[in-house]
CSV table of C-alpha atoms and ligand atoms in Angstrom, one decimal:
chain,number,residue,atom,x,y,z
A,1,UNK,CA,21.7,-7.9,-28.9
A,2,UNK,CA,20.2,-10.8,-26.5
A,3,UNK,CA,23.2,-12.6,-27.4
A,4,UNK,CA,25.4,-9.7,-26.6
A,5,UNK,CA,23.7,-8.9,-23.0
A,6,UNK,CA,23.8,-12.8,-22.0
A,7,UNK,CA,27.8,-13.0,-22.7
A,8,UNK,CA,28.3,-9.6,-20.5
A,9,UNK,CA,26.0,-11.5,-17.5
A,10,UNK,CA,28.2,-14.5,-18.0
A,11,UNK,CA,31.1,-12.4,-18.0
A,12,UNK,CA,30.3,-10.7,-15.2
A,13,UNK,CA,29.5,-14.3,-13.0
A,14,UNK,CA,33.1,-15.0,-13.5
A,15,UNK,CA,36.3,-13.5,-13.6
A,16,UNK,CA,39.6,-14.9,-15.0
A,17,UNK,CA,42.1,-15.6,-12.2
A,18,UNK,CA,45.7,-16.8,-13.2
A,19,UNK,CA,44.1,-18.4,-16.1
A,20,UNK,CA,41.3,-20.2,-14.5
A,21,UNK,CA,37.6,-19.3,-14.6
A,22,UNK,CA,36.7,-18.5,-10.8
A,23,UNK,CA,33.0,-18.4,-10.4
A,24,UNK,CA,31.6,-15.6,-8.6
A,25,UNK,CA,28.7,-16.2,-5.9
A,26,UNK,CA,26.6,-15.0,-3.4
A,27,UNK,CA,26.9,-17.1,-0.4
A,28,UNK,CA,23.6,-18.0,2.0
A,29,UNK,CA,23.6,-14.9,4.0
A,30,UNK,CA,24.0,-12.7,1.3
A,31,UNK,CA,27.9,-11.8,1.0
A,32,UNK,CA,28.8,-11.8,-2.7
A,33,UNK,CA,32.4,-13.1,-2.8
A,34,UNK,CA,35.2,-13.3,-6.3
A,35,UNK,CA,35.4,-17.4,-5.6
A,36,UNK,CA,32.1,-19.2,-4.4
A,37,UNK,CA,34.5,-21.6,-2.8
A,38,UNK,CA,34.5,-19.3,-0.3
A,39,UNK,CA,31.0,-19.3,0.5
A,40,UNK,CA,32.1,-22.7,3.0
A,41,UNK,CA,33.8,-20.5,5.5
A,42,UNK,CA,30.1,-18.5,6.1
A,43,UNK,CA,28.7,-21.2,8.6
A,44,UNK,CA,32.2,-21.4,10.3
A,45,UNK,CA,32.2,-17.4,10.8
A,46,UNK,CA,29.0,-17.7,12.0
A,47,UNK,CA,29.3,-20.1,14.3
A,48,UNK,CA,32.9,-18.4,15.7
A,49,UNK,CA,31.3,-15.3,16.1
A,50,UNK,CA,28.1,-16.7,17.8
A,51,UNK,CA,30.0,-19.3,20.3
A,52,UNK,CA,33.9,-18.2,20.4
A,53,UNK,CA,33.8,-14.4,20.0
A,54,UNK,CA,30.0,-14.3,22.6
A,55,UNK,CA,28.1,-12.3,19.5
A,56,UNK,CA,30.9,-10.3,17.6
A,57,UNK,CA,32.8,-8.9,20.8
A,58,UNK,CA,36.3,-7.7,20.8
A,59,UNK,CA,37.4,-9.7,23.8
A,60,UNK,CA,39.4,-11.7,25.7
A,61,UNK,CA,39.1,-14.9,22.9
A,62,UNK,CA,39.7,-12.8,20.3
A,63,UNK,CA,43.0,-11.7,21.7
A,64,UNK,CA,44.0,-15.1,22.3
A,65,UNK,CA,42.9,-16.2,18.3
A,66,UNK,CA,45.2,-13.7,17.9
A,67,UNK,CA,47.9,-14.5,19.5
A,68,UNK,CA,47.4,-18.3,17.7
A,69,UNK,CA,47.8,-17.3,14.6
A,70,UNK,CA,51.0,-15.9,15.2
A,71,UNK,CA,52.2,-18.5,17.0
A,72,UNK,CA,51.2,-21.2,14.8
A,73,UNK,CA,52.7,-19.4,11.9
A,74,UNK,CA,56.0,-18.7,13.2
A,75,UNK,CA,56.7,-22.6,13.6
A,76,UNK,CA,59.3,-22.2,10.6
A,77,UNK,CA,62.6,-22.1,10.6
A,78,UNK,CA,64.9,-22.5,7.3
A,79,UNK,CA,67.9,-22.1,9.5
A,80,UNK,CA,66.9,-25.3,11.0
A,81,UNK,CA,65.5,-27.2,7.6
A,82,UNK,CA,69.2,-26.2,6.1
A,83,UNK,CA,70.6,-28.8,9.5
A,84,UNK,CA,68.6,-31.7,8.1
A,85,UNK,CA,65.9,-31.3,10.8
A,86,UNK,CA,62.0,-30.5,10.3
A,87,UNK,CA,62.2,-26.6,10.2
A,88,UNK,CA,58.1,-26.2,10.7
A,89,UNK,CA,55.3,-25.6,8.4
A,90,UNK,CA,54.6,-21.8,9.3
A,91,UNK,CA,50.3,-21.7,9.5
A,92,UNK,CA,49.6,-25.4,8.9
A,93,UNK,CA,48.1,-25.7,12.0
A,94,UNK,CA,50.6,-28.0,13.9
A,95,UNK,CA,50.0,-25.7,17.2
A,96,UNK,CA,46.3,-27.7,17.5
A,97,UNK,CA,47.4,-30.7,15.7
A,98,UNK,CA,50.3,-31.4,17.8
A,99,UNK,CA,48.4,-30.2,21.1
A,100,UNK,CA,50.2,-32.4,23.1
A,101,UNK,CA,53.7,-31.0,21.9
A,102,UNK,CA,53.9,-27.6,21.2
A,103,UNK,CA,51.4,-25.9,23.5
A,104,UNK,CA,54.6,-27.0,26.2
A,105,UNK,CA,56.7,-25.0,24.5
A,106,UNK,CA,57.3,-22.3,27.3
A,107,UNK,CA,57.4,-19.3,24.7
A,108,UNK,CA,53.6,-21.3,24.3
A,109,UNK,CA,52.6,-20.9,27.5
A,110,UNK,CA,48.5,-20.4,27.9
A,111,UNK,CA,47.2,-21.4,24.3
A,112,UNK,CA,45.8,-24.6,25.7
A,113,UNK,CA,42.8,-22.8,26.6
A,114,UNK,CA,41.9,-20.8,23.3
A,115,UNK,CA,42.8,-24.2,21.7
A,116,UNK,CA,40.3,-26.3,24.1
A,117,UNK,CA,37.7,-23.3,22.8
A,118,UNK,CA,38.6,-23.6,19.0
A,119,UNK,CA,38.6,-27.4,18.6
A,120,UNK,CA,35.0,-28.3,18.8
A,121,UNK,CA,34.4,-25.7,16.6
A,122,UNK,CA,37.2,-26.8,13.7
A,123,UNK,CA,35.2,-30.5,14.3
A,124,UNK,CA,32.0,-29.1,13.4
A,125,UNK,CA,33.4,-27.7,9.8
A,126,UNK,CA,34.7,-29.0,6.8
A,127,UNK,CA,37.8,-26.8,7.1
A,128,UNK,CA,41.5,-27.4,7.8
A,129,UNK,CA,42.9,-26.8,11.0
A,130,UNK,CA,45.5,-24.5,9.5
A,131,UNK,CA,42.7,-22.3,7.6
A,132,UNK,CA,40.6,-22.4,10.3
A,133,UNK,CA,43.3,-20.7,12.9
A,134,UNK,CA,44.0,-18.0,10.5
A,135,UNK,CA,40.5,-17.1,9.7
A,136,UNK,CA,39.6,-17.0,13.4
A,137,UNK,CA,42.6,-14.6,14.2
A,138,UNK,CA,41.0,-12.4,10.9
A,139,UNK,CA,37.5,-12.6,11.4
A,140,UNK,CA,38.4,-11.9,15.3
A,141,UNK,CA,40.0,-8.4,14.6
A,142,UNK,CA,37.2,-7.2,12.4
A,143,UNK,CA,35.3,-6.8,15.8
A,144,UNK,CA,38.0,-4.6,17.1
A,145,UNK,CA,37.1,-0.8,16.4
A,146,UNK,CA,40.0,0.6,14.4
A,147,UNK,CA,41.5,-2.8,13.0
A,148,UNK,CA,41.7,-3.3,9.6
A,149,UNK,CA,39.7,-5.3,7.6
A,150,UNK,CA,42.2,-8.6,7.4
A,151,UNK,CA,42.8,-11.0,4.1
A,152,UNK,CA,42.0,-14.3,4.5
A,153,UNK,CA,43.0,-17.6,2.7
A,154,UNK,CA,41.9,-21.1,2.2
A,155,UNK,CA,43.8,-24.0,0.5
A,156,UNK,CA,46.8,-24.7,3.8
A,157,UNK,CA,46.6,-28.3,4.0
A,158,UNK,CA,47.4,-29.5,7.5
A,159,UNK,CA,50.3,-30.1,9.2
A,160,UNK,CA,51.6,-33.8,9.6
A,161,UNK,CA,54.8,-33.1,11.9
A,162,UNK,CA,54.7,-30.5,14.9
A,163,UNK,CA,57.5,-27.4,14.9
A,164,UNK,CA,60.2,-27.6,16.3
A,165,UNK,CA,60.9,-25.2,19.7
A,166,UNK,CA,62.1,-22.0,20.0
A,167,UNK,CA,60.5,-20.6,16.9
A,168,UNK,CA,58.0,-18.5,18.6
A,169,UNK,CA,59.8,-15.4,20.5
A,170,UNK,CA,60.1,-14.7,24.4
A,171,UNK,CA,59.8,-11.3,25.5
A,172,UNK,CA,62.7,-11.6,27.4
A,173,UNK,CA,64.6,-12.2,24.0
A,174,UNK,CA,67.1,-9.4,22.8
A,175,UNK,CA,66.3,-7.0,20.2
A,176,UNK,CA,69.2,-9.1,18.1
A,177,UNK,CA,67.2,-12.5,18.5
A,178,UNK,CA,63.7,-10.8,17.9
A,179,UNK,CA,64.8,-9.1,14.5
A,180,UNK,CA,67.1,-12.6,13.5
A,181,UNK,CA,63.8,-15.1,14.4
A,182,UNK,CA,61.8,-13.0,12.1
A,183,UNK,CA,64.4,-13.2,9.5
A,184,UNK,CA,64.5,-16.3,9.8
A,185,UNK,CA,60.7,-17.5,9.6
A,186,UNK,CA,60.8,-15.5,6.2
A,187,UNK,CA,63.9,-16.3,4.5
A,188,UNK,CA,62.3,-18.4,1.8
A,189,UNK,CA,60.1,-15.6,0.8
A,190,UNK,CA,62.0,-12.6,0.6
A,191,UNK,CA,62.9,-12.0,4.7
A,192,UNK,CA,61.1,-9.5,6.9
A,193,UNK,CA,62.3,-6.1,7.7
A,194,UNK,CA,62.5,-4.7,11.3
A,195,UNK,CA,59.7,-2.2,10.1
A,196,UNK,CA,57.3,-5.1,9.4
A,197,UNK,CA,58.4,-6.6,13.4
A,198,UNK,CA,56.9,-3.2,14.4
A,199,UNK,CA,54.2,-3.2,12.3
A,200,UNK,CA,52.7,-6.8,13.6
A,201,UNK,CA,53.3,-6.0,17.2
A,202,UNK,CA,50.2,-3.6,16.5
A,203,UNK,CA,48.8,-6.8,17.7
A,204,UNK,CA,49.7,-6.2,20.7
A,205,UNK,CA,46.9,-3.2,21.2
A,206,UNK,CA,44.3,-5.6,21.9
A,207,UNK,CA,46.2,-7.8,24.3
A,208,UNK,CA,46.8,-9.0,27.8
A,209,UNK,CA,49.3,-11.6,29.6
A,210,UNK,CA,48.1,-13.7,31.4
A,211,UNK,CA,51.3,-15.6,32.5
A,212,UNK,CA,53.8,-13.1,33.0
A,213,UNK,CA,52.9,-11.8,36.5
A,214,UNK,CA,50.7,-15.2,37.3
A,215,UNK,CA,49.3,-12.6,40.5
A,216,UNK,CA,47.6,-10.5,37.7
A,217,UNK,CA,45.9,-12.4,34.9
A,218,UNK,CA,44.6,-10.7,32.3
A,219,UNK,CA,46.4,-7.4,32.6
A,220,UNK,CA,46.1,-5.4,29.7
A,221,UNK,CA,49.6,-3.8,27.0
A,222,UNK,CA,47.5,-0.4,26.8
A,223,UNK,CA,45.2,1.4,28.4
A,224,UNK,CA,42.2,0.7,25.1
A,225,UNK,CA,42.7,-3.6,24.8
A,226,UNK,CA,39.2,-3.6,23.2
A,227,UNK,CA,40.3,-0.6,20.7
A,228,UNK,CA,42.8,-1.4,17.4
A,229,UNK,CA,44.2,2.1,18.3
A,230,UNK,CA,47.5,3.4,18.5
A,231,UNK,CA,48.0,3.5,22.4
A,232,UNK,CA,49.9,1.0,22.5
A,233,UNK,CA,53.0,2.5,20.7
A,234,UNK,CA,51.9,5.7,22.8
A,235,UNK,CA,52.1,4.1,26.1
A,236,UNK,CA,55.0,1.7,25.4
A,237,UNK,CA,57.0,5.3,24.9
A,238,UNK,CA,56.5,6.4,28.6
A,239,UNK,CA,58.8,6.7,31.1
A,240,UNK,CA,58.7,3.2,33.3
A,241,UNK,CA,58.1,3.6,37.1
A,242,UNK,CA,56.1,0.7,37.9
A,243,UNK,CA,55.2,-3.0,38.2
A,244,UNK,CA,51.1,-3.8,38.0
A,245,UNK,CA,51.6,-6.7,40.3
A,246,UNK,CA,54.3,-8.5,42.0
A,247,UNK,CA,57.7,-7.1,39.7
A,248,UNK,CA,60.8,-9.4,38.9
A,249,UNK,CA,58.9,-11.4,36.5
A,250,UNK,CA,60.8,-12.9,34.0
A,251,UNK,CA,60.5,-11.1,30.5
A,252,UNK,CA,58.5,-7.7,31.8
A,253,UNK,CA,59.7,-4.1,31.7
A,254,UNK,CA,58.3,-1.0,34.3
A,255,UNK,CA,55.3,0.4,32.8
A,256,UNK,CA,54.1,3.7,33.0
A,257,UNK,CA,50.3,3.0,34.3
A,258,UNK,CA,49.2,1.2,37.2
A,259,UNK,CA,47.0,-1.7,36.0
A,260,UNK,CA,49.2,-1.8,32.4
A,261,UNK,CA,51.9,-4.8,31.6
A,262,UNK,CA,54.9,-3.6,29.7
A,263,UNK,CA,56.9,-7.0,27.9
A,264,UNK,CA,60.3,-6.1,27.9
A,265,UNK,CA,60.3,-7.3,24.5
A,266,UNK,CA,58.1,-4.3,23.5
A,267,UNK,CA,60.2,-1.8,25.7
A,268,UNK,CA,63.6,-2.5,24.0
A,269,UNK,CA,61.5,-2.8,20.6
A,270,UNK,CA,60.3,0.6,21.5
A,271,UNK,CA,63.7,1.9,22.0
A,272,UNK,CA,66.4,0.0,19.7
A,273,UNK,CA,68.0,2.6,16.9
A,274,UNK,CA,66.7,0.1,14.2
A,275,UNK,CA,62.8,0.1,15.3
A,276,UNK,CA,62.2,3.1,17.3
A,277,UNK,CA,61.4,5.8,14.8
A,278,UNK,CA,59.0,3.2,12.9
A,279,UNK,CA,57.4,2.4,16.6
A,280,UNK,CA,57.0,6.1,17.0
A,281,UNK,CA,55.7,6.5,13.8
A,282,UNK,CA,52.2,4.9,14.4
A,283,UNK,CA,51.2,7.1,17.1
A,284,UNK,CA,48.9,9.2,16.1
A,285,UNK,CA,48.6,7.5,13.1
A,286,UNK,CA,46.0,5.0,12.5
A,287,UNK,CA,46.0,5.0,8.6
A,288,UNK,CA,49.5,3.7,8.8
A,289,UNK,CA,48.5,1.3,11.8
A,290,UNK,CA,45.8,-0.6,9.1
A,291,UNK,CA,47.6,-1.0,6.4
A,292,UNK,CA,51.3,-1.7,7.7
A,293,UNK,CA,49.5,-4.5,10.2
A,294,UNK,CA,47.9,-5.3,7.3
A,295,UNK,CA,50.2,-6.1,5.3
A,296,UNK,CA,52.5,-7.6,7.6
A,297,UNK,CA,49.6,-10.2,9.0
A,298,UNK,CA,48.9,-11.4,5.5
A,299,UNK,CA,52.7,-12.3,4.6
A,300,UNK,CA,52.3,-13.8,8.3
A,301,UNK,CA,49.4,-15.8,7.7
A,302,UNK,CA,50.5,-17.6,4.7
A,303,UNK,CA,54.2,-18.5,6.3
A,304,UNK,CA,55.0,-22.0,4.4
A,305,UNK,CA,52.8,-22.0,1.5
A,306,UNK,CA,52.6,-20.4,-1.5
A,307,UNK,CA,50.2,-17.7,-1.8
A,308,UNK,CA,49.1,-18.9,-5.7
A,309,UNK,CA,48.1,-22.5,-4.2
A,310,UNK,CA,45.4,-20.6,-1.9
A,311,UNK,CA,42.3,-19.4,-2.5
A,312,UNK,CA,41.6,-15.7,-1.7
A,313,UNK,CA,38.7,-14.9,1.1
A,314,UNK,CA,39.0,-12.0,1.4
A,315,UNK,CA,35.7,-10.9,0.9
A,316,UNK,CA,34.3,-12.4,4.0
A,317,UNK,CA,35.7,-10.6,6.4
A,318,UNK,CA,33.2,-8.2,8.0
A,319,UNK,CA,34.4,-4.4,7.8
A,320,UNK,CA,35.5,-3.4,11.4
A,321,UNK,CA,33.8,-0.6,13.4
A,322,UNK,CA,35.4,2.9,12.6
A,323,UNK,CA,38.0,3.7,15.2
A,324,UNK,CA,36.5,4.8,18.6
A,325,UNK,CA,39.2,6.8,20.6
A,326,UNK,CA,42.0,9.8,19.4
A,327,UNK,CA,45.2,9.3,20.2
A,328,UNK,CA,46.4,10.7,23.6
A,329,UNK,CA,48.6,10.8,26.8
A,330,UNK,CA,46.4,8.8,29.4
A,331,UNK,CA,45.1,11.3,32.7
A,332,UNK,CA,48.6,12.7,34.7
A,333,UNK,CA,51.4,12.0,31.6
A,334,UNK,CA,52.4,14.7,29.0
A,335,UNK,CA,55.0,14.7,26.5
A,336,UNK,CA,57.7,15.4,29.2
A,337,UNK,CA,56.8,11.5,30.0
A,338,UNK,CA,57.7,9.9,27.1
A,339,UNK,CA,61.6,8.5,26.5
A,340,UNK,CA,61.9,10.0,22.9
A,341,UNK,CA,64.3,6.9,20.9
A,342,UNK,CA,64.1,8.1,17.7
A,343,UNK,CA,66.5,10.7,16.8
A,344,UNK,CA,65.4,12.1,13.7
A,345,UNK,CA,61.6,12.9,14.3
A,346,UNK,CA,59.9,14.7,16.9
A,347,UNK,CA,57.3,13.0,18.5
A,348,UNK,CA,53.8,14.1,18.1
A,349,UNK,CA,52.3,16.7,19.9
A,350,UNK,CA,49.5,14.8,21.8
A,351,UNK,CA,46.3,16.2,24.4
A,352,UNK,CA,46.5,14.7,27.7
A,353,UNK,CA,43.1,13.1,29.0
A,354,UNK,CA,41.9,15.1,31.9
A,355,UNK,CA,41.0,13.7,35.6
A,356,UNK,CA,43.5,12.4,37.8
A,357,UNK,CA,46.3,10.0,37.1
A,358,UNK,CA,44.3,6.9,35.7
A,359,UNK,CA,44.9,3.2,36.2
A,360,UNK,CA,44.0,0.4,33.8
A,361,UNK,CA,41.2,-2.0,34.7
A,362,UNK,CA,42.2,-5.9,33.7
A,363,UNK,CA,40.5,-7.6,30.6
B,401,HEM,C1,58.5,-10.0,19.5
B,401,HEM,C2,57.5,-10.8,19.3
B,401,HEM,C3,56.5,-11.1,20.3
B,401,HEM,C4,56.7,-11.4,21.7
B,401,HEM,C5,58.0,-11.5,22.4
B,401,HEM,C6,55.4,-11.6,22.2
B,401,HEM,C7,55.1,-11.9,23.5
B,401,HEM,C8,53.9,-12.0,24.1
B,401,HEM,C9,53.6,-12.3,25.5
B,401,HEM,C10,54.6,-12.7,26.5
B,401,HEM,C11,52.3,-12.2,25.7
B,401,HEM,C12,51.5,-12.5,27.0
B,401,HEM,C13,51.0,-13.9,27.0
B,401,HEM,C14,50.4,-14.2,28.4
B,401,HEM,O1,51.1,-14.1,29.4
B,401,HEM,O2,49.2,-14.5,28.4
B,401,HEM,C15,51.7,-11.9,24.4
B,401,HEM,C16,50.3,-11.7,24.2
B,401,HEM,C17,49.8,-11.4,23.0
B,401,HEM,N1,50.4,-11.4,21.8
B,401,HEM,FE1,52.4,-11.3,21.5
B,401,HEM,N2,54.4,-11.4,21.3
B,401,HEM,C18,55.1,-11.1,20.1
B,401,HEM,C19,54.5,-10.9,18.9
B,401,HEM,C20,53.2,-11.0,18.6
B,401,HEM,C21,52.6,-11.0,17.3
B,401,HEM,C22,53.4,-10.9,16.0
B,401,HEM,C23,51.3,-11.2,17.4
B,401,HEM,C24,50.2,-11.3,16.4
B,401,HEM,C25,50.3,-11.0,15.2
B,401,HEM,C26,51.0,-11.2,18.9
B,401,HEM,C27,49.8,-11.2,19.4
B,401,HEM,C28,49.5,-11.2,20.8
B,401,HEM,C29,48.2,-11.1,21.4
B,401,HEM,C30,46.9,-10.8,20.6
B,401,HEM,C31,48.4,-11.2,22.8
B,401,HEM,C32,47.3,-11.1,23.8
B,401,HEM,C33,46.7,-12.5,24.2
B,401,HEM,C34,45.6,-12.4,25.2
B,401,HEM,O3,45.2,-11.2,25.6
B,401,HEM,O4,45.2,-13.4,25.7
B,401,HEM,N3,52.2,-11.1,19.5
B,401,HEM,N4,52.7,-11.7,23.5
């Protein structure tokens, strides 16, 4: 019997993964995780969210970790590799390691500062660069209300060569290029459908440019950036009829609210026969927002390696606050404002918010 109960509690500290024992732990502050190798990454999400996130805010430094991890990860290219030439790593880190190459890529432009706030942190930790970026971006979006709790990885070894340019998209880049760059960056594991393109631009509900109209830093891609709702793909359906700042800028679309940035990226995204009825799809649906963004990040995240060679995190990431807004039309547009792209499905019938037309205040 004594026997008997001591094999079950030994069972239960481990568990058999691909073979291997994996010991099961409970780190210093209490979170019980499947591998205790992942009990290293607790100081460094501590830290991150004490000193790069002010206190576990969904802010401006999140949406720039963000925006890093996609644009390290991108950095790949088999289309290139087949020429002979370095095609990238994907997340291995390069976009910090090579700080003094690819942060002048122009696609690039304005990572240099969440890369000047990441690096002293990195220093402090026994963690790769290439982790490091990728747990940021997760353990960023769990502060978001609405976001879905992110996986997370450990195991990328770093990158020894930077990417090569032009791997990371411009929002003045066709629909064609988009949906061929993506294509690309995947081939080697399987390609990525114009459904999962949608699905990872759900990013861009907590975000803000900063360098597309210079006059206007910080201007906001829905009317919610601190919310992981579905405004975005709401908003990005209205009719255009304005610029926020000066207009003519280089990769930017009309937008329906004053105060709001629309990429023309998103706007063509929005309205393309291949995406639209998967863009119009999330409104109103924030289920389908979680898990298809989801899913998409953590084929993202791992771009270049091999998922078995990486140690699953997952378990550290904080669960997000419950969503805090219901999807709607913003004050002064109805349903008789939105430029309906997909043929085959009506879009959802929405409530307007009330008071007069509203105008979005910069993040
Ligand atoms: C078609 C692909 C994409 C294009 C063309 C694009 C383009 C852009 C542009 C031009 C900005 C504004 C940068 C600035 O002026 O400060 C931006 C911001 C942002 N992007 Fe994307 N993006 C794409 C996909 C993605 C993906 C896949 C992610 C993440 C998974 C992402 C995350 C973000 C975030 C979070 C921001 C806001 C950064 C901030 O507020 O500081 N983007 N994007």
């Amino acid at each position: 019997m004594v026997f008997k109960a001591l094999l079950i509690s030994v069972l239960a500290a481990f568990q058999i993964t691909k073979g291997a024992l994996i010991r099961r732990a409970t780190c210093s502050d209490g979170t019980v995780v499947a591998n205790s190798a992942c009990c290293v990454l607790i100081p460094v999400i501590q830290d991150i969210q004490e000193n790069l996130f002010d206190g576990g805010e969904c802010g401006e430094e999140v949406h720039e970790s963000l925006r890093l991890t996609f644009h390290d990860a991108i950095g790949i290219s088999p289309a290139i590799a087949a020429t002979g030439v370095f095609g990238g790593g994907g997340a291995d880190g390069s976009i910090i390691l090579f700080e003094d190459i690819e942060p002048n890529f122009h696609a690039n432009n304005g990572v240099d500062e969440i890369i000047d706030e990441q690096k002293p942190i990195i220093a402090k930790h026994n963690i790769t660069t290439a982790d490091f970026i990728q747990l940021a971006g997760a353990i960023g979006v769990s502060n978001c209300p609405g976001a879905p709790q992110l996986n997370v990885f450990i195991g990328r070894p770093d990158a020894t060569q930077p990417a090569p340019d032009k791997t990371v998209p411009e929002p003045f880049d066709s629909v064609d290029s988009i949906l061929a760059r993506f294509q690309d960056a995947f081939s080697d594991v399987g390609g990525f459908t114009p459904a999962e393109v949608v699905a990872l631009l759900a990013s861009h509900t907590i975000a803000a440019a900063d360098h597309v109209d210079p006059s206007i830093p910080g201007t906001p891609f829905d009317s919610t950036p601190e919310l992981f709702d579905t405004q975005f793909f709401i908003e990005t359906q209205l009719r255009g009829t304005l610029f926020p700042g000066t207009g003519g800028n280089q990769g930017e679309a009309q937008s329906a609210l004053a105060g709001e940035l629309r990429l023309q990226s998103d706007s063509e995204l929005a309205r393309d026969s291949r995406t639209a009825c998967e863009w119009q799809s999330f409104v109103n649906n924030q289920a389908k927002l979680q898990s298809a963004f989801k899913a998409a990040f953590r084929r993202m995240s791992i771009l270049g390696h091999d998922e078995s060679s990486l140690i699953d995190c997952s378990d550290v990431v904080p669960v997000p606050p419950a969503p805090a807004s219901d999807a709607h039309f913003p004050a002064g547009q109805t349903i008789d404002d939105v430029e309906q792209a997909c043929a085959s499905t009506p879009f959802p019938t929405l409530p307007t918010d009330p008071g007069p037309a509203s105008s979005v205040a910069p993040v």
